[in-house]
Every structure is written in structure tokens, then in C-alpha cells.
Coordinates of C-alpha atoms in Angstrom, one line a residue:
M1 CA 102.6 -87.8 141.1
S2 CA 104.1 -88.4 144.6
D3 CA 106.8 -91.2 145.0
P4 CA 105.4 -94.6 144.8
K5 CA 107.6 -95.7 147.9
N6 CA 105.5 -93.9 150.4
A7 CA 102.2 -95.7 149.2
I8 CA 103.3 -99.2 147.9
P9 CA 104.3 -101.8 150.8
V10 CA 108.1 -102.9 150.4
E11 CA 106.8 -106.4 150.3
L12 CA 105.0 -105.5 147.0
Q13 CA 108.3 -103.9 145.9
D14 CA 110.4 -106.9 146.4
L15 CA 107.8 -109.4 144.9
V16 CA 107.5 -107.2 141.9
A17 CA 111.1 -107.2 141.6
I18 CA 111.5 -110.8 141.8
A19 CA 108.7 -111.1 139.1
C20 CA 110.7 -109.3 136.7
E21 CA 113.6 -111.7 137.1
G22 CA 111.5 -114.5 136.6
E23 CA 112.4 -116.0 140.0
L24 CA 109.0 -116.2 141.7
S25 CA 108.2 -119.4 143.6
D26 CA 104.5 -120.6 144.1
Q27 CA 104.0 -119.4 147.3
D28 CA 105.4 -115.9 146.1
T29 CA 103.0 -116.1 143.3
E30 CA 100.1 -116.6 145.6
Q31 CA 101.0 -113.7 148.0
L32 CA 101.7 -111.3 144.7
E33 CA 98.3 -112.0 143.4
A34 CA 96.7 -111.4 146.7
L35 CA 98.2 -108.1 147.0
L36 CA 97.0 -107.3 143.2
L37 CA 93.5 -108.2 144.2
D38 CA 93.2 -106.3 147.4
S39 CA 94.6 -102.9 146.0
P40 CA 94.1 -100.6 142.8
V41 CA 97.4 -98.8 144.0
A42 CA 99.3 -102.1 143.9
R43 CA 97.8 -103.0 140.4
Q44 CA 98.9 -99.7 138.8
Y45 CA 102.1 -99.8 140.6
Y46 CA 102.8 -103.2 139.1
L47 CA 101.6 -102.3 135.6
L48 CA 104.0 -99.3 135.9
Y49 CA 107.2 -101.2 137.2
L50 CA 106.6 -103.8 134.1
H51 CA 106.3 -101.0 131.6
L52 CA 109.9 -99.5 132.9
H53 CA 111.4 -102.6 133.1
G54 CA 110.6 -103.3 129.6
E55 CA 111.8 -99.9 128.5
L56 CA 115.0 -100.5 130.2
H57 CA 115.5 -103.7 128.3
W58 CA 114.6 -102.2 125.0
H59 CA 117.2 -99.4 125.4
E60 CA 119.8 -101.8 126.5
A61 CA 119.2 -104.0 123.5
M62 CA 119.4 -100.7 121.2
A63 CA 122.7 -99.7 122.7
G64 CA 124.3 -103.0 122.0
D65 CA 123.4 -102.6 118.3
L66 CA 124.8 -99.0 117.6
P67 CA 128.0 -98.8 115.2
D68 CA 131.3 -97.7 116.4
P69 CA 131.6 -93.6 116.0
T70 CA 135.2 -93.7 114.9
G71 CA 134.9 -96.1 112.1
S72 CA 137.6 -98.6 113.7
S73 CA 137.0 -101.9 114.4
G74 CA 138.7 -102.0 117.8
Q75 CA 141.6 -99.8 118.1
G76 CA 141.7 -96.1 119.6
P77 CA 139.6 -94.6 122.2
R78 CA 135.7 -95.1 122.0
M79 CA 133.4 -92.4 122.6
P80 CA 131.3 -93.2 125.4
I81 CA 127.1 -93.4 124.4
P82 CA 125.3 -91.5 126.9
T83 CA 122.7 -93.4 128.6
P84 CA 119.2 -91.9 128.1
A85 CA 117.8 -90.7 131.2
I86 CA 114.7 -92.4 131.8
T87 CA 111.7 -90.7 133.4
R88 CA 108.2 -92.3 134.5
P89 CA 105.8 -92.1 131.7
K90 CA 102.8 -90.3 132.6
P91 CA 99.7 -92.4 132.1
D92 CA 97.8 -91.6 128.8
R93 CA 94.1 -92.0 127.9
M94 CA 94.8 -95.4 126.5
S95 CA 96.8 -96.7 129.6
R96 CA 93.9 -95.3 132.0
L97 CA 91.3 -97.5 129.8
R98 CA 93.6 -100.6 129.9
L99 CA 94.0 -100.1 133.8
F100 CA 90.4 -99.7 134.2
G101 CA 89.4 -102.7 131.8
F102 CA 92.1 -105.1 133.8
C103 CA 90.2 -103.8 137.2
I104 CA 86.6 -104.7 135.7
C105 CA 88.1 -107.9 134.4
A106 CA 89.7 -108.8 138.2
L107 CA 86.5 -107.8 139.5
V108 CA 84.4 -110.0 137.1
V109 CA 86.6 -113.0 138.0
V110 CA 86.5 -112.5 141.8
G111 CA 82.6 -112.3 141.6
L112 CA 82.3 -115.5 139.3
L113 CA 84.7 -117.4 141.9
T114 CA 82.5 -116.2 144.5
L115 CA 79.3 -117.3 142.8
A116 CA 81.0 -120.7 141.9
Y117 CA 81.8 -121.1 145.5
Q118 CA 78.3 -120.6 146.6
A119 CA 77.0 -122.9 144.3
M120 CA 79.0 -125.8 145.5
P121 CA 76.9 -128.1 147.4
A122 CA 77.5 -128.2 151.2
R123 CA 79.5 -130.9 152.4
K124 CA 77.1 -133.2 154.5
D125 CA 78.6 -133.7 157.8
I126 CA 79.2 -137.6 158.5
P127 CA 77.0 -138.2 161.5
A128 CA 79.0 -139.7 164.5
P129 CA 78.4 -143.4 164.8
P130 CA 75.6 -143.7 167.7
P131 CA 76.9 -144.9 171.2
P132 CA 76.6 -148.6 171.8
T133 CA 73.6 -149.6 173.7
P134 CA 74.4 -150.7 177.2
T135 CA 73.6 -154.1 177.8
A136 CA 73.4 -156.6 180.8
L137 CA 75.7 -159.5 181.1
A138 CA 72.5 -161.7 180.8
R139 CA 71.7 -163.3 177.7
M140 CA 68.4 -164.6 175.9
T141 CA 69.0 -168.4 175.7
G142 CA 65.7 -169.8 174.9
A143 CA 62.4 -168.7 173.8
I144 CA 58.8 -170.7 172.7
L145 CA 56.4 -168.7 170.7
P146 CA 57.3 -165.2 171.9
R147 CA 55.4 -162.4 170.5
W148 CA 56.8 -158.8 171.2
K149 CA 54.8 -155.7 171.3
A150 CA 55.5 -153.8 168.3
G151 CA 58.5 -151.5 168.5
A152 CA 59.8 -152.9 171.5
N153 CA 63.1 -154.0 169.5
P154 CA 63.6 -156.8 171.8
P155 CA 67.0 -159.1 171.7
V156 CA 67.3 -162.3 169.7
L157 CA 68.4 -165.6 170.8
G158 CA 72.0 -165.5 172.0
Q159 CA 72.1 -161.6 172.6
E160 CA 72.6 -159.6 175.7
I161 CA 69.6 -157.8 177.3
P162 CA 69.6 -154.3 176.8
L163 CA 69.7 -152.2 179.5
D164 CA 67.2 -149.1 180.2
R165 CA 64.8 -150.7 177.6
R166 CA 61.1 -151.5 178.4
L167 CA 60.3 -154.8 176.8
V168 CA 56.6 -156.1 176.4
L169 CA 56.1 -159.7 175.7
E170 CA 52.5 -160.2 174.7
R171 CA 52.8 -164.0 174.8
G172 CA 55.1 -166.9 174.7
V173 CA 58.0 -167.8 177.4
I174 CA 61.6 -166.7 177.1
E175 CA 64.8 -168.0 179.1
I176 CA 67.7 -165.5 180.1
T177 CA 70.6 -166.8 181.6
H178 CA 72.7 -165.0 183.8
P179 CA 76.6 -165.2 184.3
Q180 CA 76.7 -167.5 187.3
S181 CA 74.2 -169.8 185.5
T182 CA 70.9 -168.3 187.3
Q183 CA 67.9 -168.8 184.8
V184 CA 65.1 -166.2 184.8
L185 CA 61.7 -167.4 182.8
I186 CA 59.5 -164.7 181.9
E187 CA 56.0 -165.8 180.7
G188 CA 53.8 -163.6 178.4
P189 CA 51.7 -161.4 178.9
A190 CA 54.7 -159.4 180.8
A191 CA 56.5 -156.1 180.8
F192 CA 59.9 -155.7 182.2
C193 CA 63.2 -153.8 182.1
Y194 CA 66.8 -154.3 182.8
R195 CA 68.5 -151.7 185.0
P196 CA 72.3 -151.1 185.6
G197 CA 73.6 -152.4 188.7
G198 CA 71.8 -155.8 188.5
Q199 CA 68.2 -155.0 188.9
I200 CA 65.2 -156.3 187.1
E201 CA 62.0 -154.3 187.0
L202 CA 59.0 -156.5 186.6
E203 CA 55.9 -154.2 185.7
K204 CA 53.5 -157.0 185.3
G205 CA 53.7 -160.9 184.2
R206 CA 55.2 -163.6 185.8
L207 CA 58.6 -164.4 186.4
T208 CA 60.7 -167.6 187.8
V209 CA 64.1 -167.5 189.2
L210 CA 66.0 -170.7 189.1
G211 CA 69.4 -171.3 190.8
D212 CA 71.3 -173.0 193.4
E213 CA 73.5 -169.8 194.4
P214 CA 72.3 -166.4 195.4
A215 CA 71.6 -164.5 192.4
D216 CA 73.7 -161.4 191.5
F217 CA 70.5 -159.2 190.5
T218 CA 67.3 -158.3 192.7
V219 CA 64.0 -158.1 191.1
N220 CA 62.1 -154.7 191.9
A221 CA 58.1 -155.3 191.8
G222 CA 55.8 -152.5 192.9
D223 CA 57.3 -150.8 195.9
A224 CA 59.5 -153.9 197.1
T225 CA 63.0 -155.3 196.0
I226 CA 63.1 -159.1 196.2
V227 CA 66.6 -160.6 196.8
P228 CA 66.6 -164.4 195.5
T229 CA 68.9 -166.2 197.6
G230 CA 69.0 -169.6 196.0
G231 CA 66.6 -172.0 194.6
A232 CA 63.4 -171.8 192.9
I233 CA 61.1 -168.6 193.5
G234 CA 58.0 -167.5 191.4
I235 CA 57.1 -163.7 191.1
F236 CA 53.9 -162.3 189.8
A237 CA 52.9 -158.6 189.4
D238 CA 49.8 -156.9 187.7
G239 CA 50.8 -153.3 188.5
K240 CA 49.3 -153.2 192.1
E241 CA 49.0 -156.7 193.5
I242 CA 52.4 -158.5 194.0
E243 CA 52.9 -162.2 195.2
L244 CA 56.0 -163.9 195.7
H245 CA 55.9 -167.9 195.6
G246 CA 58.5 -170.3 197.3
L247 CA 59.2 -173.1 194.8
G248 CA 61.6 -174.7 197.1
G249 CA 63.8 -171.6 197.0
K250 CA 64.6 -168.7 199.3
A251 CA 64.4 -165.0 199.2
Q252 CA 63.8 -161.8 201.1
I253 CA 61.4 -158.8 200.7
R254 CA 62.7 -155.4 201.5
R255 CA 60.1 -152.4 201.6
V256 CA 60.5 -149.1 202.8
L257 CA 57.1 -148.0 204.8
R258 CA 56.2 -145.0 206.7
Q259 CA 56.4 -145.6 210.4
D260 CA 55.6 -142.8 212.9
D261 CA 56.3 -139.8 210.7
S262 CA 59.7 -141.8 209.5
L263 CA 60.7 -144.1 206.7
V264 CA 61.5 -147.9 207.9
E265 CA 63.1 -150.3 205.9
K266 CA 61.3 -153.7 206.6
E267 CA 62.5 -157.2 205.5
T268 CA 60.3 -160.4 205.1
D269 CA 61.9 -163.6 204.5
L270 CA 60.4 -166.5 202.3
A271 CA 61.8 -170.0 202.4
G272 CA 60.3 -173.5 201.3
Q273 CA 56.7 -173.8 199.6
G274 CA 55.1 -170.7 201.5
G275 CA 54.3 -167.5 199.7
W276 CA 53.5 -163.8 200.4
K277 CA 51.1 -161.5 198.8
W278 CA 50.7 -157.4 199.3
S279 CA 49.4 -154.4 197.9
S280 CA 52.1 -152.0 196.2
G281 CA 52.0 -148.7 198.1
S282 CA 50.2 -149.8 201.1
E283 CA 51.6 -149.6 204.7
T284 CA 50.7 -153.0 205.8
D285 CA 53.0 -156.1 205.8
P286 CA 52.7 -158.9 203.3
Q287 CA 50.1 -161.5 203.9
A288 CA 50.9 -165.2 203.9
I289 CA 49.5 -167.5 201.1
A290 CA 49.9 -170.7 199.8
S291 CA 52.6 -171.4 197.2
D292 CA 51.0 -172.2 193.7
Q293 CA 53.4 -174.7 192.4
G294 CA 51.8 -175.1 189.1
R295 CA 51.4 -171.5 188.1
F296 CA 55.2 -170.7 187.4
A297 CA 57.3 -172.4 184.6
R298 CA 60.3 -174.3 185.9
A299 CA 61.7 -174.9 182.1
L300 CA 60.9 -174.1 178.6
P301 CA 57.8 -175.9 177.5
P302 CA 58.2 -177.9 174.5
R303 CA 57.2 -176.2 171.0
D304 CA 55.1 -179.0 170.0
P305 CA 53.6 -180.5 172.9
D306 CA 51.5 -183.8 173.1
H307 CA 49.0 -182.5 175.2
S308 CA 47.8 -179.0 173.7
V309 CA 44.8 -177.0 172.4
A310 CA 46.6 -177.7 169.3
R311 CA 46.0 -181.4 169.5
L312 CA 42.2 -180.7 170.8
R313 CA 41.9 -178.5 167.4
E314 CA 43.3 -181.7 165.5
A315 CA 40.9 -184.1 167.1
V316 CA 37.6 -181.6 166.6
T317 CA 38.7 -181.1 162.9
N318 CA 38.8 -185.0 162.4
N319 CA 35.0 -185.5 163.9
A320 CA 32.7 -186.5 160.9
R321 CA 29.5 -184.7 162.8
L322 CA 31.5 -181.4 163.0
I323 CA 29.4 -178.6 161.2
H324 CA 30.9 -175.4 162.6
H325 CA 34.5 -174.7 163.9
Y326 CA 35.6 -171.2 165.0
T327 CA 39.3 -171.5 166.2
F328 CA 40.1 -167.7 165.9
E329 CA 43.5 -168.7 164.2
G330 CA 44.9 -166.9 161.5
T331 CA 46.9 -163.9 160.1
S332 CA 44.1 -161.5 159.7
R333 CA 40.9 -160.4 161.2
L334 CA 39.2 -161.8 158.3
E335 CA 40.9 -165.2 158.7
K336 CA 40.2 -165.4 162.3
C337 CA 36.4 -164.9 161.8
Q338 CA 36.3 -167.6 159.2
D339 CA 34.1 -170.8 160.0
K340 CA 36.7 -173.5 159.3
R341 CA 34.2 -176.1 158.8
G342 CA 31.1 -174.7 157.3
A343 CA 30.1 -171.3 155.5
V344 CA 28.6 -169.4 158.8
H345 CA 31.3 -166.9 158.9
L346 CA 31.4 -164.2 161.4
T347 CA 31.6 -160.4 161.3
E348 CA 31.7 -157.8 164.2
A349 CA 28.7 -156.5 166.1
V350 CA 28.7 -153.4 168.0
M351 CA 26.2 -153.4 171.1
V352 CA 23.2 -151.0 171.1
D353 CA 25.3 -148.0 173.0
G354 CA 28.4 -148.3 171.1
R355 CA 31.8 -149.9 171.5
G356 CA 32.9 -147.5 174.2
R357 CA 36.8 -147.1 174.4
G358 CA 37.6 -150.8 173.5
S359 CA 37.4 -153.4 170.5
I360 CA 37.7 -156.9 169.9
N361 CA 40.9 -158.4 170.8
Y362 CA 41.9 -161.0 168.0
T363 CA 45.2 -162.2 169.7
A364 CA 44.1 -162.6 173.1
P365 CA 46.3 -165.3 175.1
G366 CA 44.8 -168.7 175.1
F367 CA 45.1 -171.6 177.4
D368 CA 48.4 -172.4 176.0
L369 CA 51.1 -171.3 173.7
T370 CA 49.5 -173.1 170.6
T371 CA 46.5 -171.0 170.3
D372 CA 45.0 -167.3 170.1
A373 CA 41.8 -166.8 171.9
L374 CA 39.1 -164.1 171.3
G375 CA 38.6 -161.5 173.6
P376 CA 35.1 -159.7 173.3
H377 CA 34.9 -156.1 174.6
R378 CA 32.7 -155.4 177.5
E379 CA 32.3 -152.0 178.9
P380 CA 33.1 -151.7 182.8
Q381 CA 29.7 -149.8 183.4
G382 CA 26.6 -150.8 181.9
G383 CA 28.1 -153.5 180.2
N384 CA 25.0 -155.4 179.2
E385 CA 24.3 -153.0 176.4
N386 CA 27.9 -151.8 175.8
G387 CA 30.5 -153.6 173.8
V388 CA 31.8 -155.3 170.8
A389 CA 31.7 -159.2 169.7
L390 CA 31.0 -161.1 166.8
Q391 CA 27.8 -162.6 164.8
S392 CA 27.4 -164.8 161.9
E393 CA 26.8 -163.1 158.4
G394 CA 24.0 -165.4 157.8
R395 CA 21.4 -167.2 159.8
F396 CA 22.2 -170.3 161.5
R397 CA 19.6 -173.3 161.7
P398 CA 20.4 -175.5 164.8
P399 CA 20.1 -179.1 164.0
E400 CA 17.6 -181.5 165.9
A401 CA 20.4 -182.9 167.8
M402 CA 23.4 -180.5 168.7
T403 CA 26.7 -180.4 170.6
I404 CA 28.3 -177.0 171.4
E405 CA 31.9 -177.3 172.8
L406 CA 34.3 -174.7 173.7
L407 CA 37.1 -173.1 175.9
L408 CA 36.3 -170.1 177.7
R409 CA 37.6 -167.7 180.5
Y410 CA 35.2 -165.7 182.5
Q411 CA 36.0 -162.5 184.1
I412 CA 33.6 -161.1 186.6
P413 CA 32.7 -157.5 185.4
E414 CA 33.0 -154.6 187.6
D415 CA 29.4 -153.9 188.1
A416 CA 28.5 -157.5 188.1
G417 CA 25.0 -158.0 190.0
D418 CA 22.0 -160.0 189.7
E419 CA 20.8 -158.7 186.2
T420 CA 24.5 -159.3 184.7
V421 CA 24.3 -161.4 181.7
A422 CA 27.3 -162.6 179.5
L423 CA 26.6 -164.8 176.5
A424 CA 29.4 -167.0 175.0
V425 CA 27.1 -168.6 172.1
A426 CA 23.7 -167.5 171.4
T427 CA 20.7 -167.0 168.9
R428 CA 17.3 -165.2 169.2
D429 CA 14.3 -164.9 166.8
G430 CA 11.8 -163.1 169.0
D431 CA 10.8 -162.3 172.3
R432 CA 10.4 -166.0 173.5
D433 CA 12.2 -167.9 170.8
C434 CA 15.9 -167.7 171.9
G435 CA 19.1 -170.0 172.0
F436 CA 21.4 -168.7 174.9
Y437 CA 23.3 -171.8 174.9
V438 CA 26.3 -171.0 177.1
A439 CA 25.6 -168.0 179.5
A440 CA 27.2 -166.7 182.6
V441 CA 24.5 -164.8 184.8
G442 CA 24.9 -162.9 187.9
K443 CA 28.5 -163.2 189.1
G444 CA 29.5 -166.2 187.1
H445 CA 26.4 -168.9 187.4
L446 CA 26.6 -171.0 184.2
S447 CA 23.6 -170.8 182.9
L448 CA 21.2 -171.3 179.8
L449 CA 17.9 -170.0 178.4
L450 CA 15.8 -171.5 175.4
D451 CA 12.5 -169.7 176.1
G452 CA 12.4 -165.8 176.8
S453 CA 9.7 -165.7 179.2
A454 CA 11.0 -169.0 181.2
N455 CA 13.6 -168.5 184.1
W456 CA 17.2 -169.2 183.6
V457 CA 18.3 -172.8 183.8
E458 CA 21.2 -172.9 186.2
T459 CA 23.9 -175.6 186.7
D460 CA 25.7 -176.2 189.9
T461 CA 28.8 -174.4 189.1
V462 CA 29.8 -170.7 189.4
L463 CA 32.8 -169.8 187.3
A464 CA 35.8 -168.9 189.1
H465 CA 37.2 -165.4 188.1
D466 CA 40.1 -165.6 185.3
H467 CA 39.7 -169.4 185.2
W468 CA 40.0 -171.6 181.8
Y469 CA 37.4 -174.1 181.6
Y470 CA 36.6 -176.7 179.0
V471 CA 32.6 -176.6 178.5
A472 CA 30.0 -178.8 176.5
F473 CA 26.5 -178.7 176.4
T474 CA 24.4 -181.1 174.2
F475 CA 20.6 -180.6 173.1
K476 CA 18.1 -182.7 172.1
K477 CA 14.9 -181.1 170.7
L478 CA 11.3 -182.3 171.7
E479 CA 8.0 -180.9 170.4
E480 CA 8.3 -177.5 172.8
S481 CA 10.9 -178.3 175.1
T482 CA 14.9 -179.5 174.7
V483 CA 16.6 -182.0 176.7
V484 CA 20.0 -180.6 177.7
N485 CA 23.1 -182.0 179.4
A486 CA 26.2 -179.9 180.4
Y487 CA 30.0 -180.9 181.3
L488 CA 32.9 -178.7 182.3
A489 CA 36.2 -179.1 183.7
D490 CA 38.4 -176.4 185.4
L491 CA 41.7 -176.1 183.5
T492 CA 43.4 -173.6 185.5
V493 CA 43.5 -175.9 188.7
G494 CA 44.1 -178.9 186.6
E495 CA 41.1 -181.1 186.6
R496 CA 41.6 -183.9 184.4
Q497 CA 37.9 -185.8 184.7
L498 CA 35.0 -184.2 183.1
R499 CA 32.2 -183.2 185.4
Q500 CA 28.7 -183.4 184.4
V501 CA 26.8 -180.4 185.8
L502 CA 23.4 -180.7 184.1
K503 CA 22.1 -184.2 183.4
D504 CA 19.1 -185.1 181.2
E505 CA 17.6 -181.7 182.0
E506 CA 14.2 -180.8 179.9
V507 CA 14.1 -177.2 179.8
P508 CA 11.4 -175.0 178.1
G509 CA 11.6 -173.8 174.5
V510 CA 13.7 -175.2 171.6
P511 CA 17.0 -173.4 170.0
A512 CA 16.0 -170.4 167.9
T513 CA 17.0 -169.9 164.2
S514 CA 18.9 -166.6 163.7
R515 CA 22.1 -165.0 163.1
L516 CA 24.8 -167.0 165.5
G517 CA 26.1 -164.8 168.4
I518 CA 29.7 -165.4 169.3
G519 CA 30.5 -163.6 172.5
K520 CA 27.2 -161.8 172.5
G521 CA 23.7 -162.1 172.3
F522 CA 20.3 -160.1 171.8
D523 CA 18.0 -158.2 173.8
N524 CA 14.1 -158.8 173.4
T525 CA 14.0 -156.3 170.3
I526 CA 16.9 -158.7 168.6
A527 CA 19.4 -155.9 169.1
H528 CA 23.3 -156.9 170.1
A529 CA 23.3 -157.3 174.0
Y530 CA 25.1 -159.2 176.6
P531 CA 28.7 -159.3 175.5
W532 CA 31.3 -162.0 177.2
S533 CA 33.6 -160.9 179.8
G534 CA 36.8 -162.6 179.3
E535 CA 38.0 -164.9 176.3
L536 CA 36.8 -167.7 174.1
D537 CA 38.4 -170.1 172.0
E538 CA 37.9 -173.4 170.0
I539 CA 34.0 -172.9 169.5
A540 CA 32.6 -176.1 167.8
L541 CA 29.2 -177.1 166.6
Y542 CA 28.1 -180.8 166.1
D543 CA 25.1 -182.1 164.6
A544 CA 24.8 -184.9 167.2
V545 CA 24.8 -185.3 170.7
L546 CA 28.4 -186.6 171.5
D547 CA 28.8 -189.2 174.0
P548 CA 30.5 -188.2 177.2
K549 CA 33.3 -190.5 176.5
D550 CA 34.3 -188.7 173.4
L551 CA 34.1 -185.3 175.4
Q552 CA 36.3 -187.0 177.9
A553 CA 38.8 -187.6 175.2
H554 CA 38.9 -184.1 174.2
L555 CA 39.7 -183.1 177.5
D556 CA 42.3 -185.6 177.7
L557 CA 44.2 -184.2 174.8
L558 CA 44.6 -180.8 176.6
Q559 CA 46.5 -181.9 179.6
A560 CA 48.8 -184.7 180.9
G561 CA 47.9 -186.9 183.3
E562 CA 45.6 -189.7 184.3
P563 CA 41.7 -188.2 184.5

């Protein structure tokens, strides 16, 4: 066998020697174990060295126990005891088996340790905390009955407005206060976003700026940047049309327009009570308009006002002659379709040609914040036969004397023409027997029809597009005709006095008994047709002809001020 020093590292030799002396430190022990696990030759050297070291100790012990060869106890010369020559023992078969077994055990231990390490659950990385959401210095300092779009994650009262987050306010009013005490009021429905650098992007909705000093922000609406420079201003945007109203304050409009193959920034000033209107993306200058002083909020409205739809609802509920009442209030579709006085409950009705791409809006904004309205669906094209609205589950039998009272807003359909019909409240029981009690015909003529073979009975009123109205019709049956009176007031323009637009008009036919259509009617085959275009609210039916004074009292509950 060759000299082991030729194959064994000096480091191993030193560690084995220290081990035999019993002076290994913890670090030396770990280093020795590592060397032995990595090399079979090292393990063989280690075993042989231990064997040799043990033999030497044994012979030294034996030499100490041998008797004195002279027989004397301590005198005379002593004969030296020769030290036996120790030669490396040649490994026999048993030594090889022990070495093989040691190696096998070492391999098994290493394998088990490896499997145990792999079986250990992986350490989960602790996620880094999300970066803080950047916010503007402005805070939401007030809100009245706000309803945000699901998923908008809006701020709460007292919280700073987040930056770069599109916020959609479906209804209500919020107040945002900026550091220099400039206030911004935003009325739903609205969509807006605060951007870094003091920019408010108004996608749609109404926004009022209130402050004595120039604001530390600008309002981006469409293709324009509006710079408030002091006082009160109102801004309206619907995605394309932009309006700027002076409410006693000042502002500047900045637009970049193309002129002679180059881009030119144009500025338009606003001061006092004037106003400007323009189309986003157009190359024309803003058009001067009259400022609408009552269109924009100057302060947060009261949560429970003395004059509101809620007050009207309370008075209607307490009327002894009320037989059916549809308020469209509730937390579910089923609750919103309930008859709050009688048992003529409502269910959805799809027009002849289907619902198209729309459905009923059960949370449409009402005349004020104290109510939700119903928004039937009417398709932009072929709307007479295409839409979704409501009808009663059972048949409705009109009484001999009847009053129908409601709030409505009419939106002129895109395909409006002479044949356009939109019904708010209706019945029908055949080709001639019908009860189209409240209807908009053509481009908004407020009308009615009680005999399918007769002509429409038109009032002297054309409903203004997108205006809210208080409307009441009274009916008194005769033998083959009915005496009708009609009253209304334009709530959007602030009318306080009830106008009578039909007086003791005797019209052909009598109200028909059938299912009651709300926001729809029936064609001559009794199929669903003629969906309402716009919103309906607070539909009340009485079994009497109400006095005009009672109707005026109901109107007085909606708006403050002298009639």
C-alpha cells in the first residue's frame, strides 16, 4: 500500500491527531465530519489512525505493568525493554466489512437528511407591504346620501381624496375641501378623478367651485382646462358637451385648437353671471349662454328637507282615497315593484321584439335625493315595440271616478316622429277598449286615449326634454265617454303654481279593465308596446276626482317658495 500522506490532506491529518488527543473544538468537529463525508479514502485513513493510536496506548500500558527482570526493587542496572516495532495492520476481511458497513450507514444517513430537508415546508415569503396610495391634499368633508358605483373604493368622510382613481358617484352630493378652503361640490351622477399636480378630471356630472381666492387646482373637462380664479362657478360635462356657468365668480377656459396646420392655445374668460358652452373636440369657439343659477348646488342640501319627494310621499300615503301607490322604494327589485297601498303588484314585461341591450333601471335618480325613480328601457331604434317595463300581475279595474298622480321625466327618443308613442300609465282590453291615461306622443305632446278608434286627445303642453314634471289626470266616467282634467308643473324650471292643461274635456271611451301597465302599454293585439322614454316616480291612483286645491298642496310639498 502506498504512503497515505501522498493521498491524505494535511488538514485531515492534523484534525485526526487533535481528535485522538481529545482537543477538538466544535468548529474542528464540523470540519472533520465534512471531510469524512466527502471521501471514502479519508474515512479509511481515520479508522486506521484510530486503530493504530489504540494499539500504541495498549502497548504503553502493558510495558508499565511488566516485572523488573533483575528481581530487585530499585537497585542495580535495569535491562531496557525493547519497544515493539509497530507496523500498519493489513486490513482483513472483517475490517473491510466494517468499513463497508460504515460507508453504507453514512450514505443512508445523508440520504435521509436530504429527504427530510426536501420534505420541510417551503418558507413562505413575507409579501412586502403595498406602497401607500397617493392622495391629494383635498379631503371629503361632507356628503348627503351618496351612492358610489360598486368597486369604486371611494374615500370616507375626513379622508384625503386618492389620486389617479376614477370615482363614480351614482347619486347624492359630496363636498371636497382644498387646503386654502376652496370647496368643490359634486352632484351625482358624476364620474371624476383627481390627478397629480392639482388637476380634477371631470368626465361627467355637475361640479361647483366655491372660493374667494384663485383655486390651487384646474378642472379638465373634455378638451378644455378650466382655471377658477375666484368666486363661484359651475361646470357641467356629459362626455361631449361642456358648459361653464358663472355664479358670480371668474374663470378662464384654455383650449388647444388647430389653426392653419398648427396648434394654437386659445383662452376665453368668464366673469359675472354669463356662461359658455362648447363641444369637446370641435374647432369652434365656445358659444355664449345664459347662466343657470339654480342648476348648481351652493351648499350641501339638508338630509331631511321640509320640501321633498319624501314629504309628498308621506302626504299621499295618508290620503284616505288612495287605492294604489308605486313609490319604487326598497332594497330589492321585488320590494320596488310592490303596490304600497293595494295588492296590484308589478312584474317585468318585455316588449314584442325583446329587451335589446338594456333593462329596467330600478335606482334611477329621482327629482331629489330623497327618492329613487324607475327607468324603463326603450331601444333607440324601433322603440315602440322594443323595450322593458312593468305591468301588474293581476287585472286592474278602474273606479267610476279616478285620479292618477305621478312625477315623470321625458327624454325625446332618438327616432322620435309622428308615430312615436310612450306610455306612463295604461290599460287595454281590446282594439277599442283602452286606457292610455298618461302618454307622450310624437316629440313629447302630453296626451291620452280611451278609445282605440278615436284620435289622440292632446293637451296644450309639449314636455321639455329631460325636465321633471308633476302631473295629475282626473277621470269621471259617463255612459260611453269620460270627463277628463289634466294638471302639471315643470319642476325643473321651478314652477310653483299648478297649471290646468285640460279642463272638463269629454273624450270618447271609458277606462278599460286589464293589467295595469307602468312605463308601457299594449298594441291592438294586447301585446306589450310603447315603453316610456325617461323616468317615472311616485305613481298614485285614487278612487275619486281630487280637488285642484289638494293637488296644489301636493305640489307645494315638492318645492319651497310661494306658488
